Coordinates of C-alpha atoms in Angstrom, one line a residue:
Chain A
M1 CA -8.1 -22.7 -24.4
S2 CA -9.2 -20.9 -21.3
Y3 CA -7.0 -18.1 -20.1
A4 CA -7.3 -16.9 -16.5
F5 CA -5.7 -13.7 -17.6
E6 CA -4.5 -12.4 -20.9
A7 CA -2.7 -9.1 -21.8
E8 CA -2.1 -8.1 -25.3
G9 CA 0.2 -5.3 -26.4
L10 CA 0.1 -3.4 -23.1
V11 CA 1.7 0.0 -23.3
K12 CA 2.3 2.2 -20.3
R13 CA 4.3 5.5 -20.2
F14 CA 5.3 7.6 -17.3
G15 CA 6.2 10.9 -18.6
T16 CA 9.0 10.3 -21.1
T17 CA 9.7 6.8 -19.7
T18 CA 8.1 3.8 -21.4
A19 CA 7.6 1.2 -18.8
L20 CA 5.7 -1.2 -21.0
A21 CA 6.3 -1.3 -24.7
G22 CA 3.6 -3.6 -25.9
I23 CA 3.8 -6.6 -23.5
D24 CA 1.9 -9.8 -24.0
L25 CA 1.2 -12.1 -21.0
A26 CA -1.2 -14.9 -20.5
A27 CA -1.8 -17.9 -18.2
R28 CA -4.3 -20.7 -18.5
R29 CA -6.5 -21.5 -15.5
G30 CA -4.7 -23.2 -12.7
Q31 CA -1.3 -22.5 -14.1
V32 CA 1.6 -20.4 -12.8
L33 CA 3.1 -17.8 -15.2
G34 CA 6.5 -16.7 -14.1
V35 CA 7.5 -13.2 -15.3
L36 CA 11.2 -13.0 -15.1
G37 CA 13.1 -9.8 -15.5
P38 CA 15.5 -7.4 -13.8
N39 CA 14.5 -4.3 -11.8
G40 CA 12.8 -1.8 -14.1
A41 CA 11.9 -4.3 -16.8
G42 CA 8.2 -3.4 -16.3
K43 CA 7.1 -6.5 -14.2
T44 CA 5.4 -4.5 -11.5
T45 CA 3.7 -2.1 -14.0
A46 CA 2.2 -5.1 -15.8
V47 CA 1.0 -6.5 -12.5
R48 CA -0.5 -3.2 -11.5
I49 CA -2.4 -3.0 -14.8
L50 CA -3.8 -6.5 -14.4
A51 CA -4.8 -5.7 -10.8
T52 CA -6.7 -2.6 -12.1
L53 CA -4.4 -0.2 -10.2
L54 CA -3.1 1.4 -13.4
R55 CA -4.8 2.1 -16.7
P56 CA -2.8 1.0 -19.7
D57 CA -2.0 3.7 -22.4
G58 CA -2.4 1.1 -25.1
G59 CA -3.3 -2.6 -25.6
R60 CA -5.8 -4.5 -23.6
A61 CA -6.0 -6.9 -20.8
A62 CA -8.7 -9.3 -19.5
V63 CA -8.9 -11.1 -16.2
A64 CA -11.3 -14.0 -16.0
G65 CA -12.7 -12.8 -19.3
M66 CA -13.4 -9.3 -17.9
D67 CA -11.7 -6.2 -19.2
V68 CA -9.4 -4.6 -16.6
V69 CA -10.5 -1.1 -17.6
R70 CA -14.2 -1.4 -18.4
Q71 CA -15.0 -4.1 -15.8
A72 CA -12.4 -3.1 -13.2
A73 CA -14.9 -3.6 -10.3
D74 CA -15.7 -7.2 -11.4
V75 CA -12.0 -8.0 -11.9
R76 CA -11.3 -6.9 -8.3
R77 CA -13.7 -9.6 -7.1
V78 CA -11.6 -12.4 -8.5
I79 CA -8.1 -11.3 -7.9
G80 CA -5.7 -11.3 -4.9
L81 CA -2.7 -9.0 -4.9
T82 CA 0.5 -9.5 -2.9
G83 CA 3.7 -7.7 -3.4
Q84 CA 6.1 -4.9 -3.0
Y85 CA 3.5 -2.3 -3.5
A86 CA 0.3 -3.8 -1.9
S87 CA 1.1 -3.7 1.7
V88 CA -0.5 -4.4 5.0
D89 CA -1.0 -1.7 7.7
E90 CA 2.0 -1.9 10.0
D91 CA 0.1 -0.3 12.9
L92 CA -2.6 -3.0 12.9
T93 CA -2.1 -6.5 14.2
G94 CA -2.0 -9.4 11.7
E95 CA -5.5 -10.3 12.7
E96 CA -6.9 -6.8 12.4
N97 CA -5.4 -6.5 8.9
L98 CA -7.1 -9.7 7.7
V99 CA -10.4 -8.9 9.4
L100 CA -10.4 -5.5 7.9
I101 CA -9.9 -6.9 4.4
G102 CA -12.6 -9.5 5.1
E103 CA -15.0 -6.8 6.0
L104 CA -14.1 -4.8 2.9
L105 CA -14.9 -8.0 1.0
D106 CA -18.4 -8.0 2.5
L107 CA -17.9 -10.8 5.0
R108 CA -19.8 -10.4 8.2
R109 CA -17.5 -9.5 11.1
R110 CA -17.9 -13.0 12.5
E111 CA -17.0 -14.6 9.2
A112 CA -14.1 -12.2 8.7
K113 CA -12.7 -13.2 12.1
A114 CA -13.1 -16.9 11.3
R115 CA -11.4 -16.5 7.9
A116 CA -8.6 -14.4 9.5
A117 CA -8.0 -17.1 12.2
E118 CA -7.9 -19.8 9.5
L119 CA -5.4 -17.9 7.4
L120 CA -3.2 -17.0 10.3
R121 CA -3.1 -20.7 11.3
D122 CA -2.3 -21.9 7.8
F123 CA 0.5 -19.4 7.5
G124 CA 1.9 -20.1 11.0
L125 CA 1.0 -16.7 12.3
S126 CA -1.5 -17.6 14.9
E127 CA 0.8 -16.5 17.8
A128 CA 1.9 -13.4 16.0
G129 CA -1.6 -12.5 14.9
R130 CA -2.2 -10.3 18.0
R131 CA 1.0 -8.3 17.5
P132 CA 1.2 -5.2 15.2
A133 CA 2.6 -6.1 11.8
A134 CA 5.4 -3.6 12.4
T135 CA 7.0 -6.1 14.8
Y136 CA 7.1 -9.0 12.2
S137 CA 10.2 -10.4 10.7
G138 CA 10.7 -10.2 6.9
G139 CA 9.4 -13.7 6.4
M140 CA 6.4 -13.3 8.6
R141 CA 5.6 -10.0 6.9
R142 CA 5.6 -11.7 3.5
R143 CA 3.3 -14.5 4.8
L144 CA 0.9 -11.9 6.2
D145 CA 1.0 -10.0 2.9
L146 CA 0.2 -13.2 1.0
A147 CA -2.6 -14.1 3.5
A148 CA -4.1 -10.6 3.0
G149 CA -4.3 -11.4 -0.7
L150 CA -6.1 -14.6 -0.1
V151 CA -8.9 -13.5 2.3
G152 CA -11.5 -13.5 -0.5
R153 CA -10.3 -16.9 -1.9
P154 CA -9.4 -15.3 -5.3
Q155 CA -9.3 -17.3 -8.5
I156 CA -6.2 -15.5 -9.6
I157 CA -3.3 -14.3 -7.5
Y158 CA -0.6 -11.8 -8.3
L159 CA 2.6 -12.4 -6.5
D160 CA 5.0 -9.5 -7.1
E161 CA 8.5 -10.7 -6.2
P162 CA 7.3 -12.7 -3.2
T163 CA 10.8 -13.9 -2.1
T164 CA 13.0 -10.9 -2.9
G165 CA 15.1 -10.3 0.2
L166 CA 14.2 -13.6 2.0
D167 CA 16.7 -16.1 3.2
P168 CA 16.7 -19.5 1.6
V169 CA 14.6 -21.2 4.3
K170 CA 11.9 -18.6 4.2
R171 CA 12.0 -18.7 0.5
D172 CA 11.3 -22.4 0.5
D173 CA 8.4 -21.8 2.9
M174 CA 7.0 -19.3 0.4
W175 CA 7.5 -21.7 -2.5
N176 CA 5.6 -24.4 -0.6
I177 CA 2.7 -22.0 0.0
V178 CA 2.6 -21.1 -3.6
R179 CA 2.6 -24.8 -4.6
R180 CA -0.4 -25.4 -2.2
L181 CA -2.3 -22.6 -3.8
V182 CA -1.7 -24.0 -7.3
A183 CA -2.7 -27.5 -6.1
D184 CA -6.0 -26.0 -5.1
G185 CA -6.5 -24.7 -8.6
T186 CA -5.6 -21.1 -8.2
T187 CA -3.9 -19.3 -11.2
V188 CA -0.8 -17.5 -10.2
L189 CA 1.1 -14.6 -11.8
L190 CA 4.6 -14.6 -10.2
T191 CA 7.1 -12.0 -10.9
T192 CA 10.7 -12.7 -10.0
Q193 CA 14.3 -11.8 -10.6
Y194 CA 15.4 -15.4 -10.1
L195 CA 15.4 -18.0 -12.8
E196 CA 15.6 -20.6 -10.1
E197 CA 12.3 -19.4 -8.6
A198 CA 10.6 -19.3 -12.0
D199 CA 11.9 -22.8 -12.7
A200 CA 10.7 -24.2 -9.4
L201 CA 7.2 -22.8 -9.6
A202 CA 6.2 -21.7 -13.0
D203 CA 4.5 -23.7 -15.8
E204 CA 5.5 -21.1 -18.3
I205 CA 8.0 -18.3 -18.1
S206 CA 7.9 -14.9 -19.9
V207 CA 11.2 -13.1 -19.8
V208 CA 10.7 -9.4 -19.9
D209 CA 13.1 -6.6 -20.6
H210 CA 12.5 -2.9 -21.4
G211 CA 8.7 -3.5 -21.2
K212 CA 8.6 -6.3 -23.7
V213 CA 8.6 -10.1 -23.6
I214 CA 11.9 -11.2 -25.1
A215 CA 11.4 -14.9 -24.6
H216 CA 8.6 -17.2 -23.6
G217 CA 8.3 -20.9 -23.0
T218 CA 8.3 -23.6 -20.4
P219 CA 11.2 -23.6 -18.0
A220 CA 12.7 -26.5 -20.0
D221 CA 12.5 -24.5 -23.2
L222 CA 14.2 -21.6 -21.6
K223 CA 17.0 -23.6 -20.1
H224 CA 17.6 -25.1 -23.5
V225 CA 17.9 -21.7 -25.0
V226 CA 20.3 -20.4 -22.3
G227 CA 22.5 -23.4 -22.3
G228 CA 21.1 -25.7 -19.5
Q229 CA 22.9 -25.9 -16.2
T230 CA 26.3 -25.5 -14.9
I231 CA 28.3 -28.1 -12.9
I232 CA 30.6 -26.8 -10.2
V233 CA 33.2 -29.1 -8.7
R234 CA 35.7 -28.3 -5.9
P235 CA 37.9 -31.3 -5.2
S236 CA 39.0 -31.7 -1.6
D237 CA 42.6 -32.1 -2.7
P238 CA 43.4 -29.1 -4.9
A239 CA 46.2 -31.1 -6.5
R240 CA 43.6 -33.3 -8.3
L241 CA 42.0 -30.3 -10.0
G242 CA 43.7 -31.4 -13.3
E243 CA 42.0 -34.9 -13.2
V244 CA 38.6 -33.3 -12.4
T245 CA 39.0 -30.9 -15.3
A246 CA 39.8 -33.8 -17.7
I247 CA 36.7 -35.8 -16.6
L248 CA 34.5 -32.7 -17.0
A249 CA 35.9 -31.9 -20.4
E250 CA 35.2 -35.4 -21.6
L251 CA 31.6 -35.5 -20.1
A252 CA 30.6 -32.1 -21.2
G253 CA 32.3 -32.1 -24.5
R254 CA 33.8 -28.7 -23.9
E255 CA 36.6 -27.1 -22.0
P256 CA 35.7 -26.3 -18.4
E257 CA 36.6 -23.0 -16.8
S258 CA 38.2 -22.3 -13.5
P259 CA 36.5 -19.2 -12.1
G260 CA 38.3 -19.4 -8.7
R261 CA 41.2 -21.2 -7.1
G262 CA 40.5 -24.9 -6.8
V263 CA 37.1 -24.8 -8.6
V264 CA 36.1 -25.9 -12.1
T265 CA 32.8 -25.2 -13.8
V266 CA 31.3 -26.3 -17.1
P267 CA 27.9 -25.8 -18.7
V268 CA 26.1 -29.0 -19.4
E269 CA 22.9 -30.0 -21.2
G270 CA 20.8 -32.7 -19.5
D271 CA 20.9 -33.9 -16.0
A272 CA 22.4 -37.3 -16.9
V273 CA 25.9 -35.8 -17.0
F274 CA 25.8 -35.1 -13.3
T275 CA 25.1 -38.7 -12.4
E276 CA 27.8 -39.9 -14.6
L277 CA 30.2 -37.3 -13.1
V278 CA 29.5 -38.6 -9.6
R279 CA 30.3 -42.2 -10.7
R280 CA 33.5 -41.2 -12.4
L281 CA 34.7 -39.1 -9.4
D282 CA 33.9 -42.1 -7.1
R283 CA 35.7 -44.5 -9.4
A284 CA 38.8 -42.2 -9.4
G285 CA 38.6 -41.9 -5.7
I286 CA 38.4 -38.1 -5.8
G287 CA 36.7 -36.5 -2.8
V288 CA 34.9 -33.2 -3.2
T289 CA 34.0 -30.3 -0.9
E290 CA 31.6 -28.8 -3.4
L291 CA 29.7 -30.5 -6.1
S292 CA 26.6 -28.7 -7.5
L293 CA 24.4 -28.3 -10.5
R294 CA 23.0 -24.8 -10.8
L295 CA 20.7 -23.0 -13.2
P296 CA 22.1 -19.9 -15.0
S297 CA 21.5 -16.7 -13.1
L298 CA 19.3 -14.0 -14.4
D299 CA 22.4 -12.3 -15.6
E300 CA 23.5 -15.3 -17.6
V301 CA 20.0 -15.7 -19.1
F302 CA 20.0 -12.1 -20.1
F303 CA 23.4 -12.2 -21.5
T304 CA 22.4 -15.1 -23.7
L305 CA 19.1 -13.5 -24.8
T306 CA 20.2 -9.9 -25.2
G307 CA 24.0 -9.8 -25.2
R308 CA 23.8 -7.4 -22.3
T309 CA 24.0 -7.8 -18.6
T310 CA 21.0 -6.8 -16.5
T311 CA 22.7 -3.9 -14.9
E312 CA 22.8 -2.1 -18.2
S313 CA 19.0 -2.0 -18.2
D314 CA 18.7 -0.7 -14.6
E315 CA 18.3 2.9 -15.6
E316 CA 14.7 2.1 -16.6
V317 CA 12.4 3.4 -13.9
A318 CA 10.2 0.9 -12.1
A319 CA 6.6 2.2 -11.8
Chain B
M1 CA -10.6 -13.3 -26.4
T2 CA -11.1 -16.9 -25.5
S3 CA -13.8 -18.4 -23.4
L4 CA -14.9 -16.7 -20.3
D5 CA -13.6 -17.9 -17.0
T6 CA -16.2 -16.7 -14.6
G7 CA -17.7 -20.0 -13.7
T8 CA -18.3 -21.1 -10.2
R9 CA -15.3 -22.5 -8.4
T10 CA -14.7 -24.4 -5.3
A11 CA -13.1 -22.7 -2.4
R12 CA -9.4 -22.9 -2.0
T13 CA -7.7 -22.7 1.3
P14 CA -4.0 -23.2 1.6
G15 CA -3.5 -26.5 3.4
R16 CA -7.2 -27.4 3.1
P17 CA -8.6 -29.1 0.0
G18 CA -11.8 -28.0 -1.6
G19 CA -15.2 -28.3 -0.1
V20 CA -15.1 -25.2 2.1
P21 CA -17.8 -22.7 1.1
P22 CA -16.6 -19.5 -0.4
A23 CA -15.6 -16.9 2.1
R24 CA -17.5 -14.2 0.3
S25 CA -21.1 -14.1 1.3
G26 CA -22.3 -12.1 -1.7
P27 CA -23.2 -8.5 -2.1
R28 CA -24.6 -6.9 1.0
P29 CA -26.4 -3.5 1.0
F30 CA -24.9 -0.1 2.0
G31 CA -21.5 -1.2 0.9
L32 CA -20.0 2.3 0.8
I33 CA -21.2 3.1 4.3
R34 CA -20.0 -0.2 5.8
H35 CA -16.7 -0.1 4.1
S36 CA -16.1 3.5 5.1
V37 CA -17.0 2.7 8.7
A38 CA -14.6 -0.3 8.7
L39 CA -11.8 1.9 7.4
A40 CA -12.7 4.7 9.8
R41 CA -12.3 2.2 12.6
R42 CA -8.9 1.3 11.2
S43 CA -7.9 5.0 11.5
L44 CA -9.1 5.1 15.0
V45 CA -7.2 2.0 16.0
K46 CA -4.1 3.5 14.5
T47 CA -4.5 6.7 16.4
M48 CA -5.1 4.9 19.7
R49 CA -2.0 2.8 19.1
N50 CA 0.2 5.7 18.4
P51 CA -1.1 8.3 20.9
E52 CA 2.0 10.4 20.2
Q53 CA 0.3 11.3 16.9
L54 CA -2.0 13.4 19.1
I55 CA 0.7 15.4 20.8
D56 CA 0.7 18.1 18.1
V57 CA -3.0 18.7 18.3
T58 CA -3.0 18.6 22.1
L59 CA 0.0 20.8 22.8
Q60 CA -0.3 23.3 20.0
P61 CA -3.5 25.0 21.3
V62 CA -2.1 25.0 24.8
I63 CA 1.1 26.8 23.6
F64 CA -0.9 29.3 21.5
V65 CA -3.1 30.1 24.5
L66 CA -0.1 30.6 26.8
V67 CA 1.8 32.7 24.3
F68 CA -1.1 34.9 23.3
V69 CA -2.8 35.3 26.7
Y70 CA 0.4 36.2 28.6
L71 CA 2.3 38.0 26.0
L72 CA -0.5 40.0 24.3
G73 CA -3.4 39.7 26.6
G74 CA -2.5 42.7 28.8
A75 CA -1.8 44.9 25.8
I76 CA -5.0 44.0 23.8
S77 CA -7.6 43.5 26.5
G78 CA -6.1 45.2 29.5
S79 CA -6.2 42.0 31.5
T80 CA -5.1 38.4 30.7
Q81 CA -8.5 37.2 32.1
D82 CA -10.6 39.2 29.7
Y83 CA -8.3 38.3 26.8
L84 CA -8.6 34.6 27.6
Q85 CA -12.4 34.9 27.2
F86 CA -11.9 36.6 23.9
L87 CA -9.2 34.3 22.6
L88 CA -10.3 30.8 23.5
P89 CA -13.4 30.3 21.4
A90 CA -11.3 31.4 18.4
I91 CA -8.3 29.3 19.2
M92 CA -10.7 26.3 19.4
V93 CA -11.7 26.9 15.8
Q94 CA -8.0 27.2 14.8
T95 CA -7.1 24.0 16.6
V96 CA -9.8 22.0 15.0
I97 CA -8.9 23.2 11.5
F98 CA -5.3 22.4 12.0
A99 CA -6.2 18.9 13.2
G100 CA -8.0 18.5 9.8
M101 CA -4.7 19.0 8.0
A102 CA -3.4 15.7 9.4
T103 CA -6.0 13.8 7.3
G104 CA -4.2 14.8 4.2
V105 CA -0.8 14.0 5.7
N106 CA -1.9 10.5 6.8
L107 CA -3.5 9.7 3.5
N108 CA -0.3 10.6 1.7
T109 CA 1.6 8.3 4.0
D110 CA -0.8 5.5 3.4
I111 CA -0.4 5.9 -0.4
K112 CA 3.4 5.9 -0.1
K113 CA 3.4 2.8 2.1
G114 CA 1.3 0.9 -0.4
V115 CA -1.6 0.3 2.0
F116 CA -3.9 2.1 -0.4
D117 CA -3.0 -0.2 -3.3
R118 CA -4.3 -3.0 -1.3
F119 CA -7.6 -1.2 -0.7
R120 CA -7.8 -0.2 -4.4
S121 CA -7.4 -3.8 -5.5
L122 CA -10.5 -4.7 -3.4
P123 CA -14.0 -4.5 -4.8
I124 CA -15.0 -1.4 -2.7
G125 CA -16.2 2.0 -3.6
R126 CA -13.4 4.3 -4.7
S127 CA -14.3 6.9 -2.1
A128 CA -14.5 4.5 0.8
P129 CA -10.8 4.8 1.9
L130 CA -11.0 8.6 1.7
I131 CA -14.3 8.8 3.6
G132 CA -12.9 6.3 6.2
S133 CA -9.8 8.4 6.8
V134 CA -11.8 11.7 7.1
L135 CA -14.3 10.1 9.5
G136 CA -11.6 8.3 11.5
D137 CA -9.8 11.6 12.1
V138 CA -12.7 13.0 14.0
I139 CA -11.0 11.6 17.1
R140 CA -8.3 14.2 16.6
Y141 CA -10.8 17.0 16.7
V142 CA -12.4 15.7 19.8
V143 CA -9.1 15.2 21.6
S144 CA -7.8 18.6 20.7
I145 CA -11.0 20.4 21.7
A146 CA -11.1 18.5 25.0
S147 CA -7.5 19.3 25.9
L148 CA -8.0 22.9 25.0
F149 CA -11.1 23.3 27.2
V150 CA -9.5 21.5 30.2
F151 CA -6.5 23.8 30.0
G152 CA -8.6 26.9 29.4
Y153 CA -10.8 26.0 32.4
I154 CA -7.7 25.8 34.6
L155 CA -6.6 29.2 33.5
G156 CA -10.0 30.6 34.2
F157 CA -12.0 30.4 31.0
R158 CA -15.7 30.2 31.6
V159 CA -18.5 29.7 29.1
Q160 CA -20.9 32.6 29.5
T161 CA -23.9 31.1 27.7
N162 CA -24.7 27.4 28.4
P163 CA -23.0 24.0 27.8
L164 CA -25.3 23.2 24.9
A165 CA -24.4 26.4 23.0
A166 CA -20.7 25.7 23.7
L167 CA -21.1 22.2 22.3
A168 CA -22.9 23.6 19.3
A169 CA -19.8 25.9 18.7
C170 CA -17.5 22.9 18.8
L171 CA -19.8 20.9 16.5
L172 CA -19.9 23.8 14.0
A173 CA -16.1 23.9 14.0
I174 CA -15.9 20.2 13.5
V175 CA -18.3 20.2 10.6
F176 CA -16.3 23.0 9.0
A177 CA -13.0 21.3 9.6
F178 CA -14.4 18.0 8.2
C179 CA -15.5 19.8 5.0
L180 CA -12.2 21.7 4.7
S181 CA -10.2 18.5 5.3
W182 CA -11.3 17.3 1.8
A183 CA -9.1 20.1 0.5
F184 CA -6.2 18.6 2.4
V185 CA -7.1 15.2 1.1
L186 CA -6.8 16.6 -2.4
V187 CA -3.4 18.1 -1.5
G188 CA -2.5 14.7 0.0
M189 CA -3.3 13.1 -3.3
M190 CA -1.3 15.5 -5.3
M191 CA 1.9 15.8 -3.3
K192 CA 4.8 13.3 -3.4
E193 CA 5.8 13.5 0.2
P194 CA 3.9 13.8 3.5
G195 CA 6.1 16.7 4.4
G196 CA 5.0 18.5 1.3
V197 CA 1.4 18.2 2.3
Q198 CA 2.2 19.7 5.7
G199 CA 4.1 22.6 4.0
V200 CA 1.2 23.4 1.7
G201 CA -1.2 23.0 4.6
F202 CA 0.5 25.6 6.7
L203 CA 0.7 28.0 3.8
V204 CA -3.0 27.8 3.4
L205 CA -3.9 27.7 7.1
F206 CA -1.9 30.6 8.3
P207 CA -3.8 33.3 6.4
L208 CA -7.1 31.5 7.0
T209 CA -6.7 31.3 10.8
F210 CA -4.6 34.3 11.6
G211 CA -6.2 36.6 9.0
T212 CA -9.2 36.9 11.4
S213 CA -10.2 38.5 14.6
M214 CA -8.7 35.6 16.4
I215 CA -5.9 37.5 18.2
A216 CA -7.2 41.1 18.1
P217 CA -10.5 42.8 17.4
A218 CA -11.1 43.3 13.7
E219 CA -11.5 47.1 14.2
T220 CA -7.9 47.4 15.1
L221 CA -6.7 45.9 11.8
P222 CA -5.8 47.9 8.7
D223 CA -8.5 48.4 6.1
W224 CA -7.2 45.8 3.6
L225 CA -6.9 43.2 6.3
Q226 CA -10.4 44.0 7.5
A227 CA -11.7 43.3 4.0
W228 CA -10.0 39.9 4.1
V229 CA -11.3 39.2 7.6
R230 CA -14.9 39.9 6.4
V231 CA -14.7 37.4 3.6
N232 CA -12.6 34.8 5.4
P233 CA -14.9 31.9 6.3
V234 CA -12.8 31.0 9.3
G235 CA -13.3 34.5 10.7
Q236 CA -17.1 34.0 10.4
L237 CA -16.6 30.7 12.2
M238 CA -14.7 32.3 15.0
D239 CA -17.4 35.0 15.4
A240 CA -20.0 32.3 15.5
S241 CA -18.0 30.4 18.1
R242 CA -17.6 33.6 20.3
G243 CA -21.3 34.3 20.0
L244 CA -22.2 30.8 21.0
M245 CA -19.9 30.6 24.0
L246 CA -20.0 34.2 25.2
G247 CA -23.3 35.5 24.0
G248 CA -24.1 37.9 21.2
P249 CA -25.5 37.6 17.7
V250 CA -24.7 34.3 16.0
A251 CA -27.3 33.5 13.4
S252 CA -25.7 35.1 10.4
H253 CA -22.2 33.8 11.3
V254 CA -23.5 30.3 11.7
V255 CA -25.4 30.4 8.4
V256 CA -22.3 31.7 6.6
A257 CA -20.1 29.1 8.2
L258 CA -22.4 26.3 7.3
A259 CA -22.8 27.6 3.7
W260 CA -19.0 27.7 3.4
S261 CA -18.8 24.1 4.8
A262 CA -21.2 22.9 2.2
G263 CA -19.4 24.7 -0.5
L264 CA -16.0 23.3 0.5
L265 CA -17.4 19.8 0.6
V266 CA -19.2 20.0 -2.7
V267 CA -16.0 21.3 -4.4
F268 CA -13.2 19.4 -2.8
A269 CA -14.7 16.0 -2.0
P270 CA -15.3 15.2 -5.7
L271 CA -11.9 16.7 -6.7
A272 CA -10.2 14.6 -4.1
V273 CA -11.9 11.4 -5.2
R274 CA -11.0 12.2 -8.8
A275 CA -7.4 12.8 -7.9
Y276 CA -7.3 9.6 -5.9
R277 CA -8.6 7.6 -8.9
R278 CA -6.0 9.1 -11.1
R279 CA -3.1 8.7 -8.7
T280 CA -1.1 5.7 -9.6

């Protein structure tokens, strides 16, 4: 087994607040580890320790086999950091930001410029590259942040909530960028508040709460634990809701719920049910205005794992 | 610990498969200097792009000169013209020292905005971002001195010695302010808000700059204040500045000012770097 990064029993306290209470995180080379948790769960603190920005109070962490405390300088040569807390300079243009980072990474000015141009092109920012970053939209800003983390072609990239606050289209763009990085062999640590995002990108997911990992496994494992997916149906003719409910009850083997007027939902295990549902609806001649299969939200995951909702853990302080 | 993961790797560029040589060209010498200069250039670009940041250092000396010369000049020196000659070399010192405070404020802003986390995650010397900021702020000193002299010249100030001596006075003030700015860097590392840095800065700078012979000759001050004026390094600096621009003894003032500069640098630069390392 070859871990790109590995943290064991990390502890970090800020005053009386315990941000990390012995967290274990690890990812193999070329894989994506999704760290899923609500605000204040300790995700960012863990990333900051792995990025050598914070010293742990207990436990140990190694990146590319190098200790994050004793060999911090070497660790910084192989990582790229992108996220809420590692920002670009808003007064500089996109290009100036990337060139500066290139120069700080010991590229010659000419090389730094070439690398900046390459990244700006790859991230669709060539036009915007000459404008100050302060003028960028949210999506452009995130892409520039990510590009800034990639200047040195790092082996390992930390993405701290890369899509929080982005609209669905921009989010998909970001996902595709992450997939391309992974395809090139980069190891990614991705923190997120969305199970959907972790499911779409991660090879393995660690669910964190109160500075500890409360569940770990592949997305499939996790979905199994939290009860798979939920089917949502809204028939075009509200009068046929009863028929839809009956079909769903039979297919799912449990009683559907109706969270709103004209809608029924039921949790299902396995994707096959969905296909069968479509067939049955078609046969019965029932038209629908909404028919979807969605993953449990973070709230539902948390409720299943801890019996609490995420808002109850929000009083924890994010580092 | 499992097997090490430091082997060579092919380059990875989004959208481009491997085969591209690594972007990093390996260690190059004089890293700290190169990195500091690159970061100083960043500070310069920022200042150029937001010239309004220079308004305070440009206008403040002008306002002080106007207020002191026309309100107090007659009373203190008998004529506003004589008083302008007396005041301006000292106001120059005050101006430059105040400009140094901005270094701490700007650093604090950088930290709050997360820009420094980016720098800290890069394999560069820990002190490079600090040195870069301090160097980059030299532009503030130059602009404030230039605006003060242009305005002073219009009002009738004339250097009595020679331009070289006047230049030496300015350089001496800049060297001192540069060394003192490390104290503001330290404050900038310790305070939570940029506004707090400014508050502490004024608290320190008022006794340092006003507790001198800047506004009135030291002989006119009460004894206890004269004692402070004698030990105050800024007072020595102002005396040196007057000597260099108007004539008179300078050697001992210059030596004392330089000694203080060295002392401030030796004490505060390491403290600031240490605070920066600890700051999370």
